[in-house]
XYZ file of N, CA and C in Angstrom:
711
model
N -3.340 0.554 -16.084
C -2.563 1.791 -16.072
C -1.163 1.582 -16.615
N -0.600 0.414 -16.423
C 0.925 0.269 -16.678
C 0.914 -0.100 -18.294
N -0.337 -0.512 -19.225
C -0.219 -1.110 -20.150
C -0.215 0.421 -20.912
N -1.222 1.276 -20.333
C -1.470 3.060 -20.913
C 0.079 3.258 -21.089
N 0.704 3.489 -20.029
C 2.293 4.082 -19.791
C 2.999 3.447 -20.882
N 3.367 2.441 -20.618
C 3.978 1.265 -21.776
C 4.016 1.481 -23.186
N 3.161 1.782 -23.331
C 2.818 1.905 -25.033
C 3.491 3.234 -25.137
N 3.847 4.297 -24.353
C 4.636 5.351 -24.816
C 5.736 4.935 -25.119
N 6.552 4.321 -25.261
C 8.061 3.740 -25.225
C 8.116 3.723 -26.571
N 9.192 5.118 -27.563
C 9.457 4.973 -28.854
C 9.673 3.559 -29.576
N 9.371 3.472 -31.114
C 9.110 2.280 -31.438
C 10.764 2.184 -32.184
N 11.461 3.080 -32.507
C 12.705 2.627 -33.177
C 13.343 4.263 -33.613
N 14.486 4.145 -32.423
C 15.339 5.703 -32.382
C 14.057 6.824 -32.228
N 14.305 7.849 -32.708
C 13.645 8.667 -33.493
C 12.507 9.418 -33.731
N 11.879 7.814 -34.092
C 10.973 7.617 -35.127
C 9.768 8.197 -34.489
N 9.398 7.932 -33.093
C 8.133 8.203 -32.751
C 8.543 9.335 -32.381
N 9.208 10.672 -32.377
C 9.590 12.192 -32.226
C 9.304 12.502 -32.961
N 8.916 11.701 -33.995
C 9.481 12.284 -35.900
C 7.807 12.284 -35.668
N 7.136 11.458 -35.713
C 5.576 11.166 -36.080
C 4.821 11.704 -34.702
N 5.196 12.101 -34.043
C 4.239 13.152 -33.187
C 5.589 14.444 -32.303
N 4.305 15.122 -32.126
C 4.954 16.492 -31.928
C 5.470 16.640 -30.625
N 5.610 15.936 -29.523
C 6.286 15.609 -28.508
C 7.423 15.749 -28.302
N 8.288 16.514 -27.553
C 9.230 16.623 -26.539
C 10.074 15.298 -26.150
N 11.105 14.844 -26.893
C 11.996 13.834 -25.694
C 12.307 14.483 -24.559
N 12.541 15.388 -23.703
C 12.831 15.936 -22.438
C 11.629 15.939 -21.424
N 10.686 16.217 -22.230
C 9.297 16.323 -21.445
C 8.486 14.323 -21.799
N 9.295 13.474 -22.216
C 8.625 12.532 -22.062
C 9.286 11.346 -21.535
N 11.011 12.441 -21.013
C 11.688 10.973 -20.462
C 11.382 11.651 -19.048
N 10.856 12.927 -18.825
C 11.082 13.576 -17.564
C 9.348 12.604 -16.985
N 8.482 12.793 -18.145
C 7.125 11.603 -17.456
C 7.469 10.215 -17.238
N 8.331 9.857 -17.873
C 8.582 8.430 -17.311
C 9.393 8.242 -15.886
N 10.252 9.311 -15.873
C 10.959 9.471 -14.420
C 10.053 9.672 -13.174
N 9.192 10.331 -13.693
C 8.190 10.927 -12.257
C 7.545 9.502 -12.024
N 6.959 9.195 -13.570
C 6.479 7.586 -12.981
C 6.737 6.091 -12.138
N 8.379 6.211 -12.710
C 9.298 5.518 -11.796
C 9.336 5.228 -10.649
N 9.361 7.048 -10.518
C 9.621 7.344 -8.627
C 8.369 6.837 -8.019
N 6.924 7.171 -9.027
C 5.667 7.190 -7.470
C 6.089 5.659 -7.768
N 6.350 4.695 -8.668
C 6.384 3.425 -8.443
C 6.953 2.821 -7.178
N 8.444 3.485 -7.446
C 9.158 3.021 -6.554
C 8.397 3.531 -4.750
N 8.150 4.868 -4.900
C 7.938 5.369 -3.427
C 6.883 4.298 -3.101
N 6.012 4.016 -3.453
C 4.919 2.706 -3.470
C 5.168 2.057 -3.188
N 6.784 0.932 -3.844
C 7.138 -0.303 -3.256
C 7.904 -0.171 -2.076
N 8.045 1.277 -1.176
C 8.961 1.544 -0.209
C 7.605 1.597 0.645
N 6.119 2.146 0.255
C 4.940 2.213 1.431
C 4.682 1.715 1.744
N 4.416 -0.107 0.581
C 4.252 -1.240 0.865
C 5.705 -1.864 1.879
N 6.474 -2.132 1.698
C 7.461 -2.776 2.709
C 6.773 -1.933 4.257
N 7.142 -0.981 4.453
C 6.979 -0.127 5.237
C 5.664 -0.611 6.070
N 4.239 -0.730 5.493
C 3.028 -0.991 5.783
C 2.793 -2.593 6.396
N 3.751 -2.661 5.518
C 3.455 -4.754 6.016
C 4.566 -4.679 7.348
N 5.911 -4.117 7.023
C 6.457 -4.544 8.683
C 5.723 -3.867 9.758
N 5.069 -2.736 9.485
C 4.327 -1.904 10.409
C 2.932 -3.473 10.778
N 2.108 -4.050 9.762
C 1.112 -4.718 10.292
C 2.197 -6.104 11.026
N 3.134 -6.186 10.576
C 3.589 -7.676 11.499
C 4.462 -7.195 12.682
N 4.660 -6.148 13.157
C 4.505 -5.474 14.453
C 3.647 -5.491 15.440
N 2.760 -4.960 14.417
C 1.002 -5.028 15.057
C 0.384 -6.208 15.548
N 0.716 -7.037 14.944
C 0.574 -8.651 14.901
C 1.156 -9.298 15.831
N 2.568 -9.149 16.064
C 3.289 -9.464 17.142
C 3.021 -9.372 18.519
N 2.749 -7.452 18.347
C 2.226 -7.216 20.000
C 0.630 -7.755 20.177
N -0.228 -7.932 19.551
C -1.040 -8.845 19.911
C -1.058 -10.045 20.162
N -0.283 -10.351 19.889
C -0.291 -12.081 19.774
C 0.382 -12.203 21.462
N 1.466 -11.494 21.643
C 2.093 -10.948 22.929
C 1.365 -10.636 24.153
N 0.325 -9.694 23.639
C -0.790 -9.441 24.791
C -1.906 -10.886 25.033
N -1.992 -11.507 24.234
C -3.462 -12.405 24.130
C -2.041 -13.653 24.830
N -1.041 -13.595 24.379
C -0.476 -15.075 25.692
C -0.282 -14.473 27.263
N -0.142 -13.236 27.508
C 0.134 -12.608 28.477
C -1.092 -12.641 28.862
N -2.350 -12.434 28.477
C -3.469 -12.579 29.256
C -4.288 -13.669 29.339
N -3.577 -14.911 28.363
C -3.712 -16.304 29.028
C -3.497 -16.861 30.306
N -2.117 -16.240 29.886
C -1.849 -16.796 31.279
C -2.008 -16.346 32.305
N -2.192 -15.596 32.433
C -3.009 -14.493 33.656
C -4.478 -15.376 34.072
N -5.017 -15.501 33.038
C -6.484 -16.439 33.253
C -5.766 -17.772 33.459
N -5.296 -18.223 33.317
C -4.935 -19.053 33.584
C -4.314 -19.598 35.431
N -3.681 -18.394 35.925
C -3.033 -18.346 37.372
C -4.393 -18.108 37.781
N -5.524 -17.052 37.283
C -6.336 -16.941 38.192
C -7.632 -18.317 38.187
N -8.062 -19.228 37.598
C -8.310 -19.952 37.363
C -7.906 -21.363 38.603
N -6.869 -21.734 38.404
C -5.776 -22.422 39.584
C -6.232 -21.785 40.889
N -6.269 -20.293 41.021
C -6.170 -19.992 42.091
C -7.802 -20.150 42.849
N -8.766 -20.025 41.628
C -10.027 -20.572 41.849
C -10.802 -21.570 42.648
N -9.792 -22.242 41.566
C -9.899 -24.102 42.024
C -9.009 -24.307 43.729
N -8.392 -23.486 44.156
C -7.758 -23.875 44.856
C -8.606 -23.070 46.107
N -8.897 -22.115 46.234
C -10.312 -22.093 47.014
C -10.908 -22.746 46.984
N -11.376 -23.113 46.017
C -13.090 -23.937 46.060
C -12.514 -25.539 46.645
N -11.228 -25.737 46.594
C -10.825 -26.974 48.021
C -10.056 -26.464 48.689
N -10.707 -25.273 49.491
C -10.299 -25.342 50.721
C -11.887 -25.034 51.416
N -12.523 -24.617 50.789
C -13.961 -24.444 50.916
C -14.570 -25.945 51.413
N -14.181 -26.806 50.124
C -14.826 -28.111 50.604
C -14.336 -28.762 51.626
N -13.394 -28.403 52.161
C -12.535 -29.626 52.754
C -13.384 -28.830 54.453
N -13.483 -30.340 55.250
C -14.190 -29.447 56.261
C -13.189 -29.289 57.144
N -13.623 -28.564 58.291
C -12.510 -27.865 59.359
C -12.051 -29.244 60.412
N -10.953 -29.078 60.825
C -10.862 -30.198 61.519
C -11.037 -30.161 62.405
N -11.149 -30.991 63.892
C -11.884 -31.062 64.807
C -10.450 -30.400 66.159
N -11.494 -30.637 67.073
C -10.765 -30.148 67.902
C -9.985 -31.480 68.689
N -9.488 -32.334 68.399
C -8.579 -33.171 69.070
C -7.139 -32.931 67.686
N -7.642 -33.247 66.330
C -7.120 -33.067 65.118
C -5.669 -31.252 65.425
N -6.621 -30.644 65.989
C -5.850 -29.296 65.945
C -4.807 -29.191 67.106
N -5.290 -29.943 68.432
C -4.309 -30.420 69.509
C -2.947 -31.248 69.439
N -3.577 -32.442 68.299
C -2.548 -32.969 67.744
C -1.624 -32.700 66.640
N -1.850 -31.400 65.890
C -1.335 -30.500 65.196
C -0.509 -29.420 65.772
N -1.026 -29.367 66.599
C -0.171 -27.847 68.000
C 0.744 -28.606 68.091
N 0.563 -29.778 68.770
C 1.747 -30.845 69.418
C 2.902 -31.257 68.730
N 2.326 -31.579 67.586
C 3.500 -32.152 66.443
C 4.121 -30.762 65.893
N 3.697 -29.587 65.713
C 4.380 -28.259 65.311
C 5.118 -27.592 66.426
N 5.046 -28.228 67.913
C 5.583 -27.678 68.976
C 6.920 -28.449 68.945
N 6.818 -29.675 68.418
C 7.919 -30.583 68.632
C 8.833 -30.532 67.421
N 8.636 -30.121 66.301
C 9.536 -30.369 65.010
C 9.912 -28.716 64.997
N 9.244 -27.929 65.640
C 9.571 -26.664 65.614
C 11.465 -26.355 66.515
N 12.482 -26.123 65.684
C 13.413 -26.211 66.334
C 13.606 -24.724 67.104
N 14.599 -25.209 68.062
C 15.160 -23.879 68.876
C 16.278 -23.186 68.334
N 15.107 -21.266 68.358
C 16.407 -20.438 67.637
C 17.343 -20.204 68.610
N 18.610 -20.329 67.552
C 20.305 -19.983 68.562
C 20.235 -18.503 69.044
N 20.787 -18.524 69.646
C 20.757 -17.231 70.330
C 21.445 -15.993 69.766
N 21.929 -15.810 68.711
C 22.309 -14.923 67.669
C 21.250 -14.285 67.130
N 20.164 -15.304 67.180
C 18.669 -14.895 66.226
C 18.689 -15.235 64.586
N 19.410 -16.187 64.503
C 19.607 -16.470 63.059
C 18.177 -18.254 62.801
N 17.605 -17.687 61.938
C 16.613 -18.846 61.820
C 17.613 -20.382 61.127
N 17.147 -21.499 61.110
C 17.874 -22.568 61.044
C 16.966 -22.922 59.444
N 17.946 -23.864 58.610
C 17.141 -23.718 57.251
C 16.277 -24.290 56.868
N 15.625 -25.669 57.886
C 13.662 -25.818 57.961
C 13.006 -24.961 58.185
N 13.535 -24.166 58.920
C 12.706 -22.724 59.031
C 12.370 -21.830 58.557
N 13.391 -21.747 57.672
C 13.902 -20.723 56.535
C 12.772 -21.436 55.625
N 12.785 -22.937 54.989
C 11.857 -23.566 53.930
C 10.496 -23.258 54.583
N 10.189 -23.182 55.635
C 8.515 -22.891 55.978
C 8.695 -21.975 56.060
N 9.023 -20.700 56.283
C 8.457 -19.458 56.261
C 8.806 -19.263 55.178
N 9.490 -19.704 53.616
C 9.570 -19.345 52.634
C 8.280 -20.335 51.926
N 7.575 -20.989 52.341
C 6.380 -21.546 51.803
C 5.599 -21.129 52.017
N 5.439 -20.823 53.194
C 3.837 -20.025 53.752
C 3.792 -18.566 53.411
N 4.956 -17.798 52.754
C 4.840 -16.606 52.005
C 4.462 -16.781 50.552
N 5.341 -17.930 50.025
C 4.528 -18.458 48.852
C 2.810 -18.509 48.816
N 2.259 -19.419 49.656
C 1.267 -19.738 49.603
C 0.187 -18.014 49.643
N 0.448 -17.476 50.753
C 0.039 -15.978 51.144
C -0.320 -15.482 49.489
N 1.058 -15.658 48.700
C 1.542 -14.659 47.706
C 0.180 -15.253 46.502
N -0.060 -16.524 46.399
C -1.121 -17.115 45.321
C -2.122 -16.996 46.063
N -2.459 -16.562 47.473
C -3.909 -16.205 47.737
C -4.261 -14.975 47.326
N -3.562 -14.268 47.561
C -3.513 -12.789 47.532
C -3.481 -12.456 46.402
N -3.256 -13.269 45.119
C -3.069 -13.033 43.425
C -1.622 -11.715 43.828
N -0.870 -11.759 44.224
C 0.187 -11.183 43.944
C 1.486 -11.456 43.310
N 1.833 -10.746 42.503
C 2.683 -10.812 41.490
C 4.270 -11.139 42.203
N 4.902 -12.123 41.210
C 5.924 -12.852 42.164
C 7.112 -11.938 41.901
N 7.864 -11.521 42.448
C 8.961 -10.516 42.465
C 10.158 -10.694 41.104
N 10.312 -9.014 41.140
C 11.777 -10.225 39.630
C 11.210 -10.040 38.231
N 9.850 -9.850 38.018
C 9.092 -10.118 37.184
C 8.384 -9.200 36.471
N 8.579 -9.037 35.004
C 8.556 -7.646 34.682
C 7.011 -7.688 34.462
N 5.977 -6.784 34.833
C 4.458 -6.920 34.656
C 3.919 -5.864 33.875
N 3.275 -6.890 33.434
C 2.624 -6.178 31.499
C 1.746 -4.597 31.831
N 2.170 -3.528 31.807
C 1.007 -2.668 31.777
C -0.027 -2.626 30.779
N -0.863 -2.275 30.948
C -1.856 -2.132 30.021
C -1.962 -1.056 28.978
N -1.816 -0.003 29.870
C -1.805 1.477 29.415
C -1.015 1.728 28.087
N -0.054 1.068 28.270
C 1.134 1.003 27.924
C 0.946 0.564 26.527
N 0.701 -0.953 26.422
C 0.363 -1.334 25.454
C -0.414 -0.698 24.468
N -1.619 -0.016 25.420
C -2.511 0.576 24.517
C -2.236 1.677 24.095
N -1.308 2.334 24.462
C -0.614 3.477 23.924
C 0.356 3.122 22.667
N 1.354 1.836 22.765
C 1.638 1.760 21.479
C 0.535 0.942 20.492
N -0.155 0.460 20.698
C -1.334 0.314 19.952
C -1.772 1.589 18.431
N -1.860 2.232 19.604
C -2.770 3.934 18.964
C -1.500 4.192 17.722
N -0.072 4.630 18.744
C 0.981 4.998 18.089
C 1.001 4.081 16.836
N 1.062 2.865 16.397
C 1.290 2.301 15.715
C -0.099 2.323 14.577
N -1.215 2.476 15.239
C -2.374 2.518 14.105
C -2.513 4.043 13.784
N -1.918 5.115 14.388
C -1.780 6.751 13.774
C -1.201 6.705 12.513
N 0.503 5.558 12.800
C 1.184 5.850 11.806
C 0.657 4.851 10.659
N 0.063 3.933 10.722
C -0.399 3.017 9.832
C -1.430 4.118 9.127
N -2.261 5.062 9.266
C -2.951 5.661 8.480
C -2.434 6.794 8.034
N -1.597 7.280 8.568
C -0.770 8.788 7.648
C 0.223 7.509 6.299
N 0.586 6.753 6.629
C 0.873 5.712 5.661
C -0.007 5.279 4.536
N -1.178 5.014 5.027
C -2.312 4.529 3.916
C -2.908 6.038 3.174
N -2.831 7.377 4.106
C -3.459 8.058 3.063
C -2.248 8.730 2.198
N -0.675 8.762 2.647
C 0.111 8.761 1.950
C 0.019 8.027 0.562
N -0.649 6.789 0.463
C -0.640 5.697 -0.174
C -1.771 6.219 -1.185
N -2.738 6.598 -0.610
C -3.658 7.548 -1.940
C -3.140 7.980 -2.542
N -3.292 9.299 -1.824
C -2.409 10.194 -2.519
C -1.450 10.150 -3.308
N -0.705 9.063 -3.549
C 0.126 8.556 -4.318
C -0.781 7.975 -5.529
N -1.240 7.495 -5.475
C -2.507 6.135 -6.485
C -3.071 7.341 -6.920
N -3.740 8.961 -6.461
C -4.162 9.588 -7.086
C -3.273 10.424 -7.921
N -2.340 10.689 -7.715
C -1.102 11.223 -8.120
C -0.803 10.320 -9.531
N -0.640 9.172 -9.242
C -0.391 8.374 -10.374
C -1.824 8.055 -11.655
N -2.781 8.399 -11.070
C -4.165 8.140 -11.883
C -4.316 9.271 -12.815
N -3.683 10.390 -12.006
C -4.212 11.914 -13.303
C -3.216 11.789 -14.284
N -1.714 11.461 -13.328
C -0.679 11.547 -14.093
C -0.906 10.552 -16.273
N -1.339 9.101 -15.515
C -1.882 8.806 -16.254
C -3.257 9.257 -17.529
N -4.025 10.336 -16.663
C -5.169 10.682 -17.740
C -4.528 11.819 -18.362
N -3.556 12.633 -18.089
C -2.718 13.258 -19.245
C -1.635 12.920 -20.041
N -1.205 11.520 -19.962
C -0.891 10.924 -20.576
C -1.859 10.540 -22.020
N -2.761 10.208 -21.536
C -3.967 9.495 -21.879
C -4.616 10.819 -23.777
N -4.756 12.043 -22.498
C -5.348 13.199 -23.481
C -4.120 13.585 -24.494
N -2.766 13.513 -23.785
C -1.578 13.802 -24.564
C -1.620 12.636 -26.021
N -1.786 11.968 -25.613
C -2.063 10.452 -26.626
C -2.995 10.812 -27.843
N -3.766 11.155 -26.884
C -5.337 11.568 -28.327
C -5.383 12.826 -28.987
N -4.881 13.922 -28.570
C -4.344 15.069 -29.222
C -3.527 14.663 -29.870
N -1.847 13.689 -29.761
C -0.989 13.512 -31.365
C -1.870 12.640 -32.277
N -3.000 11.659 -31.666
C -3.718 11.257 -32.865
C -4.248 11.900 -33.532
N -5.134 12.664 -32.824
C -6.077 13.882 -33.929
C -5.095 14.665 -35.012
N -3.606 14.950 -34.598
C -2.839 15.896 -35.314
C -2.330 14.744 -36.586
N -2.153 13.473 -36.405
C -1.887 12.452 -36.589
C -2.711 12.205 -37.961
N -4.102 12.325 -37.423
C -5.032 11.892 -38.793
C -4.909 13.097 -39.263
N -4.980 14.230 -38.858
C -5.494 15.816 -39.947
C -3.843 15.746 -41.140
N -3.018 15.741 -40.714
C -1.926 15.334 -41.051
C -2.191 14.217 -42.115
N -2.451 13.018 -41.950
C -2.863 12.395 -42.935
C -3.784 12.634 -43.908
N -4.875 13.367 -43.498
C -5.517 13.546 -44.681
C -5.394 14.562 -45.231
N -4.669 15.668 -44.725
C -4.059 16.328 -45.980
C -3.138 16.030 -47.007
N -2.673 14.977 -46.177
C -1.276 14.336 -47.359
C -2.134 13.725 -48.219
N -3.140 13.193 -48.038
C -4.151 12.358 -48.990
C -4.290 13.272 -49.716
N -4.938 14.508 -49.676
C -5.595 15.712 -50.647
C -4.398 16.219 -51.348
N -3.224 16.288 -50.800
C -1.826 16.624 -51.538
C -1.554 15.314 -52.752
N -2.159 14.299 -52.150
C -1.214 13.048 -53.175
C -2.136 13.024 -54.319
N -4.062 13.145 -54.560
C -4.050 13.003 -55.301
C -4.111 13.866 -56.776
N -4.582 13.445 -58.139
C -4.392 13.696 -59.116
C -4.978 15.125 -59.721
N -3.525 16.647 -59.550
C -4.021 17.487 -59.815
C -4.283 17.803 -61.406
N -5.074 18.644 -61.651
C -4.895 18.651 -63.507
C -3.515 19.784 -63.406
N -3.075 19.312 -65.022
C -1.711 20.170 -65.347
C -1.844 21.091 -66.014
N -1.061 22.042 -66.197
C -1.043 23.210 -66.683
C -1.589 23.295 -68.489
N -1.382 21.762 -69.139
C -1.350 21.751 -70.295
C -2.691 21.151 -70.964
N -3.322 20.863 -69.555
C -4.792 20.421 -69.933
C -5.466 21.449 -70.163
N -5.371 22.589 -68.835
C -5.919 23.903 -69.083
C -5.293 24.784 -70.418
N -4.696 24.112 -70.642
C -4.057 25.025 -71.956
C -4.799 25.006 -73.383
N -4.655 23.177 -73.473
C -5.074 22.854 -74.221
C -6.756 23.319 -74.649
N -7.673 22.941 -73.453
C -9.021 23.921 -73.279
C -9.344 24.863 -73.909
N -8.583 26.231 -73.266
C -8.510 27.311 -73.506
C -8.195 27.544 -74.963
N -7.150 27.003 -75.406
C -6.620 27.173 -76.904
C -8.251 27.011 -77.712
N -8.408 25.635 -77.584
C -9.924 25.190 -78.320
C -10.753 26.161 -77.924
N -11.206 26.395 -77.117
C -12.079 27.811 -76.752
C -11.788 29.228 -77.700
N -10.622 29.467 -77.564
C -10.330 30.843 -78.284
C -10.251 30.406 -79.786
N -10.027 29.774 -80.234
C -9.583 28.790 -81.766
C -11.216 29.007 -82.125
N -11.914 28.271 -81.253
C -13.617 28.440 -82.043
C -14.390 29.875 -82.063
N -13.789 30.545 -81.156
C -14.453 31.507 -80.986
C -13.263 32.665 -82.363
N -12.238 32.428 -82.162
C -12.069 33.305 -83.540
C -12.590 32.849 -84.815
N -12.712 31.447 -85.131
C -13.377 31.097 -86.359
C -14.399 31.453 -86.550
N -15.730 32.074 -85.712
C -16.576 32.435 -85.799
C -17.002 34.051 -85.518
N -15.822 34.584 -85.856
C -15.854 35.997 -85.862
C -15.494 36.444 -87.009
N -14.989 35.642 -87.865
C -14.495 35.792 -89.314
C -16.068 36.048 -89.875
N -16.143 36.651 -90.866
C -16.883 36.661 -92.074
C -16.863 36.064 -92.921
N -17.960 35.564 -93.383
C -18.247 34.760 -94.178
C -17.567 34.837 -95.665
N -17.086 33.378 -96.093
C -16.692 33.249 -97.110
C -17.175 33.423 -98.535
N -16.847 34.365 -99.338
C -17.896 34.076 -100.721
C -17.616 33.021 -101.443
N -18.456 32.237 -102.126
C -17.716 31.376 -103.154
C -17.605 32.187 -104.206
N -16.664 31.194 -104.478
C -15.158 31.795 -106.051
C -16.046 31.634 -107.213
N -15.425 32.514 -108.098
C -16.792 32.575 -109.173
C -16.448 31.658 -110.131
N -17.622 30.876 -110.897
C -17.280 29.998 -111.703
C -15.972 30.284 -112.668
N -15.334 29.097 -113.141
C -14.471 29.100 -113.831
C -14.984 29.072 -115.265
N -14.255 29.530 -116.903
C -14.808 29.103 -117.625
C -14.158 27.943 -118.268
């Protein structure tokens, strides 16, 4: 298509105005229109590619976010399945567990303020609670889904009013081109008729003095033979 366009580009001043019947106003105004769908094109393309490495991004975003998600739940798997195995302990084991938690267990002051071993175990055993329970640790911004999939859509709506923009353009530029195309072959046809009349003009007409000459001989014989006959002259003596 660009090689079709191309070849319109006058060959020296003038010259190609002079040898076809074309408009400079109407053929710098087709090269302008052509310009533009060019250019609007290289603005759909930029446009289309940061739109797909967007697209790209938030996936790549969602698929580590739901690694690691499989990933916590996984851990948390394994971490059942030993407590499952491990067997229960006995009943002297749990006496001597009461005993030793009765004794390291300190006494609250009488304000009611907990002391800060205390503070570290009941801030562990909420931990622990918090990975049984698969609950999400506070503070922590958590991925909706919905969400995502909503800019998903948003982003693949506008990716296709983009691509059929993008036709529409390519078709825009394809006709533009086939009247280019017919414009082309109409100054040829005018192009050759033009030439071959100049051919029938250039060559060799007869001149006025050939037909003259003709004619003269024509009328010249034809009066000599309207004359009457000559007598011969009578002898001499």
């Amino acid at each position: 298509m660009n090689a079709s366009v191309d070849r319109l580009e006058p060959q020296s001043g003038t010259e190609f105005f002079k040898t076809t019947l074309i408009h400079p106003v109407a053929y710098y105004e087709t090269l302008a229109q052509t310009s533009k769908i060019i250019e609007r094109r290289a603005n759909i393309d930029g446009q289309i590619k940061s739109l797909l490495h967007n697209v790209h991004e938030n996936l790549k975003e969602q698929k580590y976010k739901h690694t690691n998600r499989r990933q916590d739940e996984e851990t948390l798997k394994k971490q059942k399945l030993k407590e499952k195995v491990e067997p229960p302990p006995t009943v002297k084991e749990q006496e001597v567990q009461t005993n030793l938690s009765t004794l390291d267990k300190p006494m609250t002051p009488p304000s009611g303020r907990v002391s800060i071993p205390r503070a570290k175990a009941m801030c562990t055993q909420k931990e622990t609670e918090r990975l049984h329970h698969a609950i999400p640790p506070p503070n922590v911004p958590h991925f909706d889904r919905t969400a995502g999939v909503k800019e998903v859509l948003h982003q693949r709506a506008l990716l296709e009013g983009m691509l059929m923009e993008h036709k529409q353009l390519q078709r825009d530029r394809e006709t533009i081109v086939h009247e280019i195309q017919m414009m082309r072959n109409y100054l040829d046809d005018i192009r050759g008729r033009l030439d071959t009349s100049l051919k029938k003009l250039n060559q060799k007409v007869p001149s006025v003095d050939d037909h003259y000459c003709s004619d003269f001989q024509f009328f010249r014989t034809k009066f000599y033979n309207q004359l009457p006959p000559i007598s011969p002259s009578p002898p001499t003596k």
